[in-house]
Coordinates of C-alpha atoms and ligand atoms in Angstrom, one line a residue:
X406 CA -10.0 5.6 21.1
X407 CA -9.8 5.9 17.5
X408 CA -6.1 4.3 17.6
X409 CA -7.8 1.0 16.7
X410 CA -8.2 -0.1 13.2
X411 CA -11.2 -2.1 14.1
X412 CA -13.1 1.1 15.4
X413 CA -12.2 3.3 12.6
X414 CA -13.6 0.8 9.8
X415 CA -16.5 0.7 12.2
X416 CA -17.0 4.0 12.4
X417 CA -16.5 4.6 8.5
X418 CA -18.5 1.7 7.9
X419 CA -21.4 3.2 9.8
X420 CA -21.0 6.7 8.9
X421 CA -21.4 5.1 4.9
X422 CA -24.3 3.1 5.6
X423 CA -26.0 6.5 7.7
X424 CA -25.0 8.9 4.6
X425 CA -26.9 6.5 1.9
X426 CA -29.8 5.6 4.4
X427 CA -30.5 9.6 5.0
X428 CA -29.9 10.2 1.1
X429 CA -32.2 7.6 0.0
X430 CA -35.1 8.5 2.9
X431 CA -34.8 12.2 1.5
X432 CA -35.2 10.6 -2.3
X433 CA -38.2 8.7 -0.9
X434 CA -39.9 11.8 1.0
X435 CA -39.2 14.0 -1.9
X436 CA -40.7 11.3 -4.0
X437 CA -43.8 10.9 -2.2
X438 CA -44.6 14.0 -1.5
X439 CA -44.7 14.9 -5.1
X440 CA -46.4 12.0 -6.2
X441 CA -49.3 12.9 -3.5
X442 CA -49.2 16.4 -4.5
X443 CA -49.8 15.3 -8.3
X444 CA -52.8 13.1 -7.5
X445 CA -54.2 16.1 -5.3
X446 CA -54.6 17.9 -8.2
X447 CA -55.5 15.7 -10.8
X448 CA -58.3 14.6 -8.0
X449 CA -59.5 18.2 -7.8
X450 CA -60.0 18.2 -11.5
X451 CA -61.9 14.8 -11.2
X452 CA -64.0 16.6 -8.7
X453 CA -64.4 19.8 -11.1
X454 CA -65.6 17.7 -13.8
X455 CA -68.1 15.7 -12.3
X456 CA -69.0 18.7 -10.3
X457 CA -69.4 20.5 -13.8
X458 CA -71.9 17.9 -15.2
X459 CA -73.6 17.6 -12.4
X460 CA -74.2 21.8 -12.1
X461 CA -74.9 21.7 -16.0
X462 CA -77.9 18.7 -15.8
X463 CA -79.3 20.9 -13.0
X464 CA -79.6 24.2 -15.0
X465 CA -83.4 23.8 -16.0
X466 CA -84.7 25.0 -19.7
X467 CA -85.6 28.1 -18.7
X468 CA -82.9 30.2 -16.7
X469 CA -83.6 32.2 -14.1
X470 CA -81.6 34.2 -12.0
X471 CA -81.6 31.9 -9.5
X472 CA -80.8 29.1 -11.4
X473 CA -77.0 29.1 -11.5
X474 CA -76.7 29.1 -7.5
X475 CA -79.6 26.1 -7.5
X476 CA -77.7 24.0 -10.2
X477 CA -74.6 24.3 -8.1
X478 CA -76.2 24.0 -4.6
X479 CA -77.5 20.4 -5.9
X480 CA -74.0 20.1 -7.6
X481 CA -72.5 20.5 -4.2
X482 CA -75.0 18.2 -2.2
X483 CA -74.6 15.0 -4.7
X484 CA -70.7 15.8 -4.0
X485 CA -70.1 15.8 -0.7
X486 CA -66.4 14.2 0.2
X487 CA -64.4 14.8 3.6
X488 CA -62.3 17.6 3.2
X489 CA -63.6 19.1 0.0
X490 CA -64.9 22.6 0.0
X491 CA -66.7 23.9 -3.1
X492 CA -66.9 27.6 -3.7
X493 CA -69.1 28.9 -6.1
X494 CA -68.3 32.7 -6.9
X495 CA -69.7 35.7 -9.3
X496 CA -67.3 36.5 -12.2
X497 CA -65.5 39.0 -9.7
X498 CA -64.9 36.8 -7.5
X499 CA -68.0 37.3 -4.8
X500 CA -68.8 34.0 -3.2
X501 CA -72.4 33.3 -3.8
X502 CA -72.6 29.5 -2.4
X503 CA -70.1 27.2 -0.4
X504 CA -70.6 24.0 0.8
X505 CA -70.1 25.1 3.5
X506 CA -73.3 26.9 3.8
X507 CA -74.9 23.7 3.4
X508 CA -76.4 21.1 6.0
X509 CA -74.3 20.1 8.4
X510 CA -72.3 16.8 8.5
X511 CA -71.8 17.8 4.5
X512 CA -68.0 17.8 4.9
X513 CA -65.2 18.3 7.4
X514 CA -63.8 22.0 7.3
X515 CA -61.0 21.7 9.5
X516 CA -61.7 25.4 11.1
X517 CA -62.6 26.9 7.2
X518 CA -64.7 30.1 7.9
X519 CA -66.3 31.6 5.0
X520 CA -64.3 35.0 6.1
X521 CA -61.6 33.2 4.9
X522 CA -62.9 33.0 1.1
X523 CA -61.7 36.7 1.5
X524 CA -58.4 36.0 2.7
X525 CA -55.6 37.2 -0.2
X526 CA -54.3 33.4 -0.5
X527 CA -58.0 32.5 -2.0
X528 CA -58.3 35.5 -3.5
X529 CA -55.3 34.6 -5.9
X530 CA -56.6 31.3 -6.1
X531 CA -59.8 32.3 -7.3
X532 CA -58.0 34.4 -9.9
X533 CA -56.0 31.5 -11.5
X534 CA -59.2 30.2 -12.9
X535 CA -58.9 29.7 -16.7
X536 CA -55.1 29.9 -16.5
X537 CA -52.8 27.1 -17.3
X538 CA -51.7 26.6 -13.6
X539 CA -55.1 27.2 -11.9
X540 CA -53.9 25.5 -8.8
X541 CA -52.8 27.0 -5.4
X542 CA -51.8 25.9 -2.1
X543 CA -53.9 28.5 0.7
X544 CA -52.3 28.3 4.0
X545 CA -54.6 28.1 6.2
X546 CA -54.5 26.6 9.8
X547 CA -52.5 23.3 10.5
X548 CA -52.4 21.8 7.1
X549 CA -54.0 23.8 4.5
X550 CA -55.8 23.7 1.1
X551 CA -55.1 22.8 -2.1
X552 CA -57.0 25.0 -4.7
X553 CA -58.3 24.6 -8.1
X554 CA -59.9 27.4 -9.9
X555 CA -62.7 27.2 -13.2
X556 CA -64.6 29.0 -14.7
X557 CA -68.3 27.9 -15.2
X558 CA -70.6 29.4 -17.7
X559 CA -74.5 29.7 -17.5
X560 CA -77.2 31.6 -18.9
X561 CA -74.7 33.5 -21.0
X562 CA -72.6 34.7 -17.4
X563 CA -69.6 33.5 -16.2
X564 CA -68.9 31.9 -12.7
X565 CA -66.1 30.7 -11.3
X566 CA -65.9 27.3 -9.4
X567 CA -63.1 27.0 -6.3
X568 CA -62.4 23.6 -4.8
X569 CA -60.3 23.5 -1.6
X570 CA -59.0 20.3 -0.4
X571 CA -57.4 19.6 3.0
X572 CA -54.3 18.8 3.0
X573 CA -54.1 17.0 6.0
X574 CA -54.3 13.5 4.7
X575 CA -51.1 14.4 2.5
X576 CA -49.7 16.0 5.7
X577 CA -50.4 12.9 8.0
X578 CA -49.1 10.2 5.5
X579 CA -45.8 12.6 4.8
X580 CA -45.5 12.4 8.8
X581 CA -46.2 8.7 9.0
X582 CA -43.2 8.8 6.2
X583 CA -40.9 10.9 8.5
X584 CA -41.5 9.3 11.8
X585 CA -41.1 5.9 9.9
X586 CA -37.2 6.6 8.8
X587 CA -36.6 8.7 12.1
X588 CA -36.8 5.9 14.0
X589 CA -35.5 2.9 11.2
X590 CA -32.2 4.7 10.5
X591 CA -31.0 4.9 14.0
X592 CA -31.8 1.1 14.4
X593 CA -30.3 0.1 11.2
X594 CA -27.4 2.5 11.9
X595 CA -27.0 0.5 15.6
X596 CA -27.3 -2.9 13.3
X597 CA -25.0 -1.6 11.3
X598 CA -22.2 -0.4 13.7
X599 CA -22.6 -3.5 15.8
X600 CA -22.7 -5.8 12.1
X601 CA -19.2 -3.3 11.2
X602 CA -17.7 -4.0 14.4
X603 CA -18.4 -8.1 14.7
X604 CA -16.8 -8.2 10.8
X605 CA -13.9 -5.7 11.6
X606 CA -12.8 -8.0 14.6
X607 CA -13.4 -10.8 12.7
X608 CA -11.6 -9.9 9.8
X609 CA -8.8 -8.3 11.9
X610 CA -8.2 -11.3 14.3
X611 CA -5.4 -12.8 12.1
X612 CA -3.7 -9.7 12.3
X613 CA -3.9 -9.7 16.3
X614 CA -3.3 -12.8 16.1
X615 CA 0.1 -12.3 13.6
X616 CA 0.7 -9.3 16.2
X617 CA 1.1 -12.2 18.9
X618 CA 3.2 -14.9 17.5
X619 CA 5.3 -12.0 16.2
X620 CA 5.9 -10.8 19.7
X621 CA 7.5 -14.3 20.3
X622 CA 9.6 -14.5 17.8
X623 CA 13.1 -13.8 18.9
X624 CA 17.0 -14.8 18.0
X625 CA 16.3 -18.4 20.3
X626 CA 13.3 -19.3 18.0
X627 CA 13.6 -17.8 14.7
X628 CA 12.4 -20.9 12.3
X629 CA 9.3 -20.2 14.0
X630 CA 7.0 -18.5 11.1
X631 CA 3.4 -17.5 11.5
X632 CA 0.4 -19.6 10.7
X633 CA -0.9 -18.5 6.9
X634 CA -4.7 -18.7 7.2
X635 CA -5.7 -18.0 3.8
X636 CA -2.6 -17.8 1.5
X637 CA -4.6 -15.5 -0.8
X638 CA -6.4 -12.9 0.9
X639 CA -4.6 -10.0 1.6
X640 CA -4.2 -10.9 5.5
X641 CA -2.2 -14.0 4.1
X642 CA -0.3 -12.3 1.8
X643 CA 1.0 -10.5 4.6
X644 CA 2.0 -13.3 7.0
X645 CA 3.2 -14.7 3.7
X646 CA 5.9 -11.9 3.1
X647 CA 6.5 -11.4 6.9
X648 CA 7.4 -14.8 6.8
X649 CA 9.7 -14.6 3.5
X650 CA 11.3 -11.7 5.9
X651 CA 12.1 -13.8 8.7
X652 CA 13.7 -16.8 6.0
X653 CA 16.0 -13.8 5.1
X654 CA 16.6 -12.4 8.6
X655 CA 17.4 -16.2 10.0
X656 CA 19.5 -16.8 6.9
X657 CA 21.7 -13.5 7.2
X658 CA 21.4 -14.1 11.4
X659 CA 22.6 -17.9 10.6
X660 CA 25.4 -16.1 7.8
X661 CA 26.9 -14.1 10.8
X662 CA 26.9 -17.0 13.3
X663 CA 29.0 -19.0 10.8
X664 CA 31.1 -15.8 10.1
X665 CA 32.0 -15.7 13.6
X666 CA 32.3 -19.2 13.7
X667 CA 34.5 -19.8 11.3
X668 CA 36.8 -16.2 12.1
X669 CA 37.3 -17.7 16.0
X670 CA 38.0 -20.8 14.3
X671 CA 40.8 -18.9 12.0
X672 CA 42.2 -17.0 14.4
X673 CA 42.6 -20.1 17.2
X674 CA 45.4 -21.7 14.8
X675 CA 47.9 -19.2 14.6
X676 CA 47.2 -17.8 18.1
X677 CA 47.8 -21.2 19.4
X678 CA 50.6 -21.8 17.5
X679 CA 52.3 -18.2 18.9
X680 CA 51.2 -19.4 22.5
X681 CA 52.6 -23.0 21.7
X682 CA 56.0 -21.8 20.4
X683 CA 56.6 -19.4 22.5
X684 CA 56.0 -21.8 25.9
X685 CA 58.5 -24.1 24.2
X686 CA 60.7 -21.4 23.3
X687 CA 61.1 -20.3 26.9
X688 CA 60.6 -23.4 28.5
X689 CA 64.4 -23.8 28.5
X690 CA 66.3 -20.8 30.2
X691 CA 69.2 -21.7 28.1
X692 CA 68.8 -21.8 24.5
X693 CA 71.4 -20.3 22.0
X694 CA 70.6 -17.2 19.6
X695 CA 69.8 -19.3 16.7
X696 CA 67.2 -21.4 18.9
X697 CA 65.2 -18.0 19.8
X698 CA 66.0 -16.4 15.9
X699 CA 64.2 -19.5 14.5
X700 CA 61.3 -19.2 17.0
X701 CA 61.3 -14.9 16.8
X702 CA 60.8 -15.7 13.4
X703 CA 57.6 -18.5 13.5
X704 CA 56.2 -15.7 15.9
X705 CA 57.0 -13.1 13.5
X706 CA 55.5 -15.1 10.7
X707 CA 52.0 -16.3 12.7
X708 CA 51.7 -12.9 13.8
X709 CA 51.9 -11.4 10.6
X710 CA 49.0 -14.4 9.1
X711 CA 47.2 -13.3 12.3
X712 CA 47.2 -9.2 11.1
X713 CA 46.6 -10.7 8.2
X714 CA 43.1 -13.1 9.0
X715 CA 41.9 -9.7 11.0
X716 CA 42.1 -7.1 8.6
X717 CA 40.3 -8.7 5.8
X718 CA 37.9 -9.5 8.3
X719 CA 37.5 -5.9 9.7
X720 CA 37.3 -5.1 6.0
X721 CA 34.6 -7.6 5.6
X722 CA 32.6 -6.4 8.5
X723 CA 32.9 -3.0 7.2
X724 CA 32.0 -3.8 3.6
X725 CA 29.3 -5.3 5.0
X726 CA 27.7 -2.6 6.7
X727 CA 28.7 -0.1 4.1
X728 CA 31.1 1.6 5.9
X729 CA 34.3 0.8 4.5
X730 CA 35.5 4.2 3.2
X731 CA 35.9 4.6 -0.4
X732 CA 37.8 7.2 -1.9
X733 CA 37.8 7.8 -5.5
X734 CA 39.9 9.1 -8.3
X735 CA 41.0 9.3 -11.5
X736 CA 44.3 6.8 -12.2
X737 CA 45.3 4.4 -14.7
X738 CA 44.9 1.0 -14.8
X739 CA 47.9 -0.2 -16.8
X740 CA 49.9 1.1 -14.7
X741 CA 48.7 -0.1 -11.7
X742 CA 48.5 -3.6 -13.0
X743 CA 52.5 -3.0 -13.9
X744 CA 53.1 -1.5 -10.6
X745 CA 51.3 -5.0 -8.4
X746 CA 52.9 -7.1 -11.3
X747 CA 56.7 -5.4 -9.6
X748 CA 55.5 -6.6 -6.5
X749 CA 54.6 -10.1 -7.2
X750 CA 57.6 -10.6 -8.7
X751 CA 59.6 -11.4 -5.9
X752 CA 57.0 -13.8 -4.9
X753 CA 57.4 -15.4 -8.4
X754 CA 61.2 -15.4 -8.8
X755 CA 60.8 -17.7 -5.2
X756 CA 58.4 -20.1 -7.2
X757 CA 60.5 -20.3 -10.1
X758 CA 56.8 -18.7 -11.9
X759 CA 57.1 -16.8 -15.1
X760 CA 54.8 -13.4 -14.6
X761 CA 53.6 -12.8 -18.4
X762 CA 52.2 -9.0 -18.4
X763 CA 49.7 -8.2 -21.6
X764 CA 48.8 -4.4 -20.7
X765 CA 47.1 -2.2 -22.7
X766 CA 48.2 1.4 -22.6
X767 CA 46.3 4.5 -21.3
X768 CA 43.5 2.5 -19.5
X769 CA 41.6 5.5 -17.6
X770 CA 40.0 4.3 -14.3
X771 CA 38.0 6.3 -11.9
X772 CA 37.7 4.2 -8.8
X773 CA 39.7 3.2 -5.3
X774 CA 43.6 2.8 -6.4
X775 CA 43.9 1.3 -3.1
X776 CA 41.0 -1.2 -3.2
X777 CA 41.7 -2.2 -7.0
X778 CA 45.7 -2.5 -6.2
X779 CA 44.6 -4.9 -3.1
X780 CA 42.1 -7.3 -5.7
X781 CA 44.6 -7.5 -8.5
X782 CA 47.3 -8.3 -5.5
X783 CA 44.7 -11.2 -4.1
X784 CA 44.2 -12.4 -7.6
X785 CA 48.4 -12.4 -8.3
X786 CA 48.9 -14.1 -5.0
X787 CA 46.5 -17.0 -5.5
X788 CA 47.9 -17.6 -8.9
X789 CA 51.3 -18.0 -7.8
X790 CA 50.3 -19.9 -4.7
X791 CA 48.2 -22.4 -6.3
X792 CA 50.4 -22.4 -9.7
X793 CA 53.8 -25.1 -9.5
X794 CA 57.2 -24.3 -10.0
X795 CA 58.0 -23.3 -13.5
X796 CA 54.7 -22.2 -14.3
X797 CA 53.2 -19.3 -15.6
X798 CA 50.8 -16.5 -14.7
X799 CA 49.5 -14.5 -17.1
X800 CA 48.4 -10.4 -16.3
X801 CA 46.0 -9.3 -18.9
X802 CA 44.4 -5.7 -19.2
X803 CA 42.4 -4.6 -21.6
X804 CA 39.5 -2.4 -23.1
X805 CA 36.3 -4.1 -24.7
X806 CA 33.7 -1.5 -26.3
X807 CA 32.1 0.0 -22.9
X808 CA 34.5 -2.1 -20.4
X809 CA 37.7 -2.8 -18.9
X810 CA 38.5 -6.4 -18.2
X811 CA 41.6 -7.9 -15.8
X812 CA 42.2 -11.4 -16.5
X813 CA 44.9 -13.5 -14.3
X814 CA 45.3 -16.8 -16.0
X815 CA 47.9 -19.4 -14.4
X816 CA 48.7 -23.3 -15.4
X817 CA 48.1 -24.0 -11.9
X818 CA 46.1 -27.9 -11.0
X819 CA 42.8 -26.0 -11.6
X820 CA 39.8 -25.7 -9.2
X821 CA 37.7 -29.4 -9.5
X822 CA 34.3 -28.1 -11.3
X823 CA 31.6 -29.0 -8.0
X824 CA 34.3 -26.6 -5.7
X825 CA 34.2 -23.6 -8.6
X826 CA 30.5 -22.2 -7.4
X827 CA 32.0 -22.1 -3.7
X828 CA 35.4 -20.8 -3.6
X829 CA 34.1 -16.6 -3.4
X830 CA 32.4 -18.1 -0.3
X831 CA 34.0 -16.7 3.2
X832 CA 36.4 -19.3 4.5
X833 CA 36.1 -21.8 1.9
X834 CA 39.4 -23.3 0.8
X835 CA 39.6 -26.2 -1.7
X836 CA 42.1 -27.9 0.0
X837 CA 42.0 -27.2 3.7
X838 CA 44.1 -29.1 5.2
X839 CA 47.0 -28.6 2.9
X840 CA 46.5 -24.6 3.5
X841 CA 46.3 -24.9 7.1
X842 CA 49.4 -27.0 7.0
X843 CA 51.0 -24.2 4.9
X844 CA 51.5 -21.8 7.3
X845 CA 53.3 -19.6 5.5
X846 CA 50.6 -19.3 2.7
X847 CA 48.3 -17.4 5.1
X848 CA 44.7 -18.0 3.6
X849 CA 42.1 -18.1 5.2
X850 CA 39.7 -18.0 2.2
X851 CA 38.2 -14.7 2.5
X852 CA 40.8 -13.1 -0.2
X853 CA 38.3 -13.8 -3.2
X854 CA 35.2 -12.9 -1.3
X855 CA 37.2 -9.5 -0.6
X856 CA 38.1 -9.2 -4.2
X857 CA 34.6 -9.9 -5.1
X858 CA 33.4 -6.9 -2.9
X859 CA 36.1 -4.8 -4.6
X860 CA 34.8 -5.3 -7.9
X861 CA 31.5 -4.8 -6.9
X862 CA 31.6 -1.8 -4.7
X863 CA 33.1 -0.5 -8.6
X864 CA 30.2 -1.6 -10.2
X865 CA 32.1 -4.2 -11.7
X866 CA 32.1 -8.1 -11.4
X867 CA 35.3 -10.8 -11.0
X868 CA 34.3 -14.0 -11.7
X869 CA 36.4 -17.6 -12.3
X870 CA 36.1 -17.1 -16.4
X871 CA 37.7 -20.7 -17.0
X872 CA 39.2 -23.2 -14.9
X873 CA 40.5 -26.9 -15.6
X874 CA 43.9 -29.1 -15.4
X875 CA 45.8 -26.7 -17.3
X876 CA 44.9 -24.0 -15.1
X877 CA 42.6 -21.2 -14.1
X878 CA 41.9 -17.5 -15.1
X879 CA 40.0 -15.2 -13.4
X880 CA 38.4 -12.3 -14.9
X881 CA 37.2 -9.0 -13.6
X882 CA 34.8 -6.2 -15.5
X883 CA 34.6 -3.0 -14.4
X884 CA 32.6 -0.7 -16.0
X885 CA 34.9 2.2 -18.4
X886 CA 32.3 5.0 -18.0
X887 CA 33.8 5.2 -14.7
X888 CA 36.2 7.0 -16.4
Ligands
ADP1194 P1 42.8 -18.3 0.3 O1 43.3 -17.4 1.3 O2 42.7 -19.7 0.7 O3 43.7 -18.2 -1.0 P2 40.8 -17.3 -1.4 O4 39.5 -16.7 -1.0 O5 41.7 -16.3 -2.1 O6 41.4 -17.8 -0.1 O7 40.6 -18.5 -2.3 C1 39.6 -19.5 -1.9 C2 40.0 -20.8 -2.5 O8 39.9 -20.8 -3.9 C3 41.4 -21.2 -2.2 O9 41.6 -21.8 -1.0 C4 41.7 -22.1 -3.4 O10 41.3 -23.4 -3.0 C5 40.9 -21.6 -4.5 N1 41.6 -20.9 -5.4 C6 41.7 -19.5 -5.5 N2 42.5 -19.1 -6.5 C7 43.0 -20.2 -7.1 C8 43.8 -20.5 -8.3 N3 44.3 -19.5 -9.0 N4 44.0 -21.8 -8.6 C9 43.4 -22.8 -7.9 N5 42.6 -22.6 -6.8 C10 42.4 -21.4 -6.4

């Protein structure tokens, strides 16, 4: 039951408002029933005093024996209050007059029997008087007394004064009290839980209501974004980053499509051109041995662009989902930048291209021989491709403070300045058509984009350092701590 958020606040919500309500009706109780208590007492000694001067105008001149006991019977008749009980007692604490012995009607005792004056609880009462504290609460029935002790002098002998007061009216407004919060805290606690709940749904019906669209949302319709109420509550901030989630999600989902796109589209041109020469090929019976060498070797050649356009794109794929296997280890990176510079040769002697090495020795790499051999090969290759006969390409390696930097520079046409941000993207080629055309060229512009991951997966970076008429150079970092 508790799985829903809106329940939970509700329940918290209401659990907080019960904890202060019960905290502050204890506070208030406490409160009151000390403040009563206090004016209890400083009412008995009102009652003493006036008690006191009333007992002292009543003493006559001349004392008698009597005369104490009359003073304080007249004492106790001109104070008569509901719930007030005077005691007037020898020194040792004999009771010689109550009020209660009076006239009836002179007070309401609440069950007070005169035996009582002998209970222990007045007792101690009585023997408070003249002490600092000289109060004491007897119990005694329901409710009980409050006590206040004195001592009285008169005639040169000392009495002592008790005055008892019910506590019942302190009892029955500390009830009212109770009974009042005993049945206003469950109501405002039912207030409250419905008051948490109506908020908690209302605040949490743009999240249900997110929940919803979210459902719908689905590869057929993902421009759809959720509504953004309030932009800067928290609730909006939320639809506002679910939202920034889905731009990236449609933007890699709309990245793959074209990927795909574009690698059916690569890989229709030289599979059509193996089906097309090959139907011509045999659509004679009869054709001589050069006839079928010449088309053996288009085939040969289109297959080879084909193996080509699909292992840099399983490598792409793989990079891509970080699982392209990377093995690393300690080599040198002069001499694999001779080693690819051997290979391209033959590439370059056909192009009439002068390969210019400028190799630092002792250049200590830790990273993938293979990997690095295939991005310095990519870089080589373009260079000579896109560099005329008679040019020159131009093999730098060297070591700057905490890096190692690979420059290929050639004196190719140059790549035109709006083309230079695009040509790491997949598929892109400057000049398409004259690569298509070029069969033998192979590209399918995903060499740089592989050489880019190369460098990166090394921590490093390649980027096109320069490029204009009088040619191009391509740089890449890579980081010598490697090392
Ligand atoms: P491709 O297989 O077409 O060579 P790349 O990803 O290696 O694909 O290169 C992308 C594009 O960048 C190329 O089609 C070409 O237009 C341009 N390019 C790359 N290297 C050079 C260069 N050295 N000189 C001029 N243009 C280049």
């Amino acid at each position: 039951m508790l799985d829903s958020v809106r329940l939970r606040l509700t329940v918290w919500y209401t659990a907080a408002v019960g904890v202060v309500l019960i905290l502050l009706a204890c506070l208030t109780y406490f409160l009151y029933a000390r403040n009563i208590a206090q004016r209890t007492d400083s009412n008995l000694v009102e009652l003493t005093d006036a008690f006191a001067t009333t007992f002292n105008a009543e003493l006559p001149d001349e004392i008698g024996p009597d005369a104490p006991v009359k003073a304080a019977r007249e004492a106790m008749l001109e104070h008569r209050f509901r719930g007030v009980v005077f005691v007037f007692q020898d020194a040792e604490g004999q009771p010689l007059l109550s009020s209660l012995d009076l006239p009836a009607g002179a007070m309401s005792n609440e069950h007070l029997t005169p035996e009582m004056f002998a209970s222990p609880g007045f007792r101690a009462a009585s023997s408070l008087a003249g002490s600092p504290r000289p109060f004491r609460t007897i119990h005694i029935g329901r409710n009980g007394f409050r006590a206040y002790a004195r001592p009285l002098s008169a005639a040169g002998r000392t009495f002592i004064l008790v005055v008892l007061q019910s506590r019942r009216p302190q009892r029955e407004l500390l009830d009212d009290i109770r009974s009042t919060f005993l049945l206003i805290i469950p109501i405002a606690l039912l207030l409250a839980g419905f008051g948490g709940y109506f908020l908690a749904r209302k605040s949490l019906s743009p999240v249900a209501a997110m929940a919803s669209k979210a459902r719908t949302i689905g590869a057929a319709n993902l421009h759809d974004r959720l509504g953004v109420a309030n932009p800067r509550d928290e609730l909006g901030q939320l639809a506002i980053s679910f939202n920034e989630l889905l731009d990236r999600v449609e933007e890699s989902f709309e990245r793959q499509r074209r990927f795909v796109a574009d690698a059916s589209h690569e890989l229709r041109t030289p599979a059509a051109i193996l089906r097309g020469e090959s139907e011509v090929t045999l659509s004679r019976p009869d054709r001589s041995p050069a006839e079928y060498r010449e088309a053996l070797t288009v085939l040969r050649d289109e297959s080879q662009r084909l193996a080509h356009i699909i292992e840099d794109l399983f490598t792409l794929t793989r990079a891509d989902a970080g699982q392209y296997p990377i093995s690393l280890r300690d080599f040198y990176l002069d001499e694999l930048a001779s080693d690819v510079l051997r290979h391209a040769r033959s590439l370059a002697l056909a192009k009439n291209i002068t390969l210019i090495p400028s190799i630092e020795p002792e250049l200590l790499f830790h990273g993938d021989e293979a990997l690095l051999r295939r991005l310095l090969l990519n870089l080589l290759d373009n260079a000579i491709k896109y560099t005329p006969a008679g040019g020159t390409v131009t093999l730098e390696c060297k070591k700057s403070s905490a890096q190692y930097i690979v420059s290929v520079t050639d004196t190719g046409p140059g790549i035109s300045p709006e083309l230079q941000s695009r040509i790491f993207e997949r598929f892109f080629r400057a000049d398409k058509v004259r690569s298509r055309s070029e069969t033998d060229s192979g590209g399918a512009g995903l060499g740089l984009s592989i050489a880019r991951w190369i460098a990166e997966a090394h921590h490093g970076r390649l980027e096109l350092a320069r490029s204009d008429a009088s040619g191009s150079t391509f740089s890449v970092t890579l980081p010598a701590s490697q090392s």
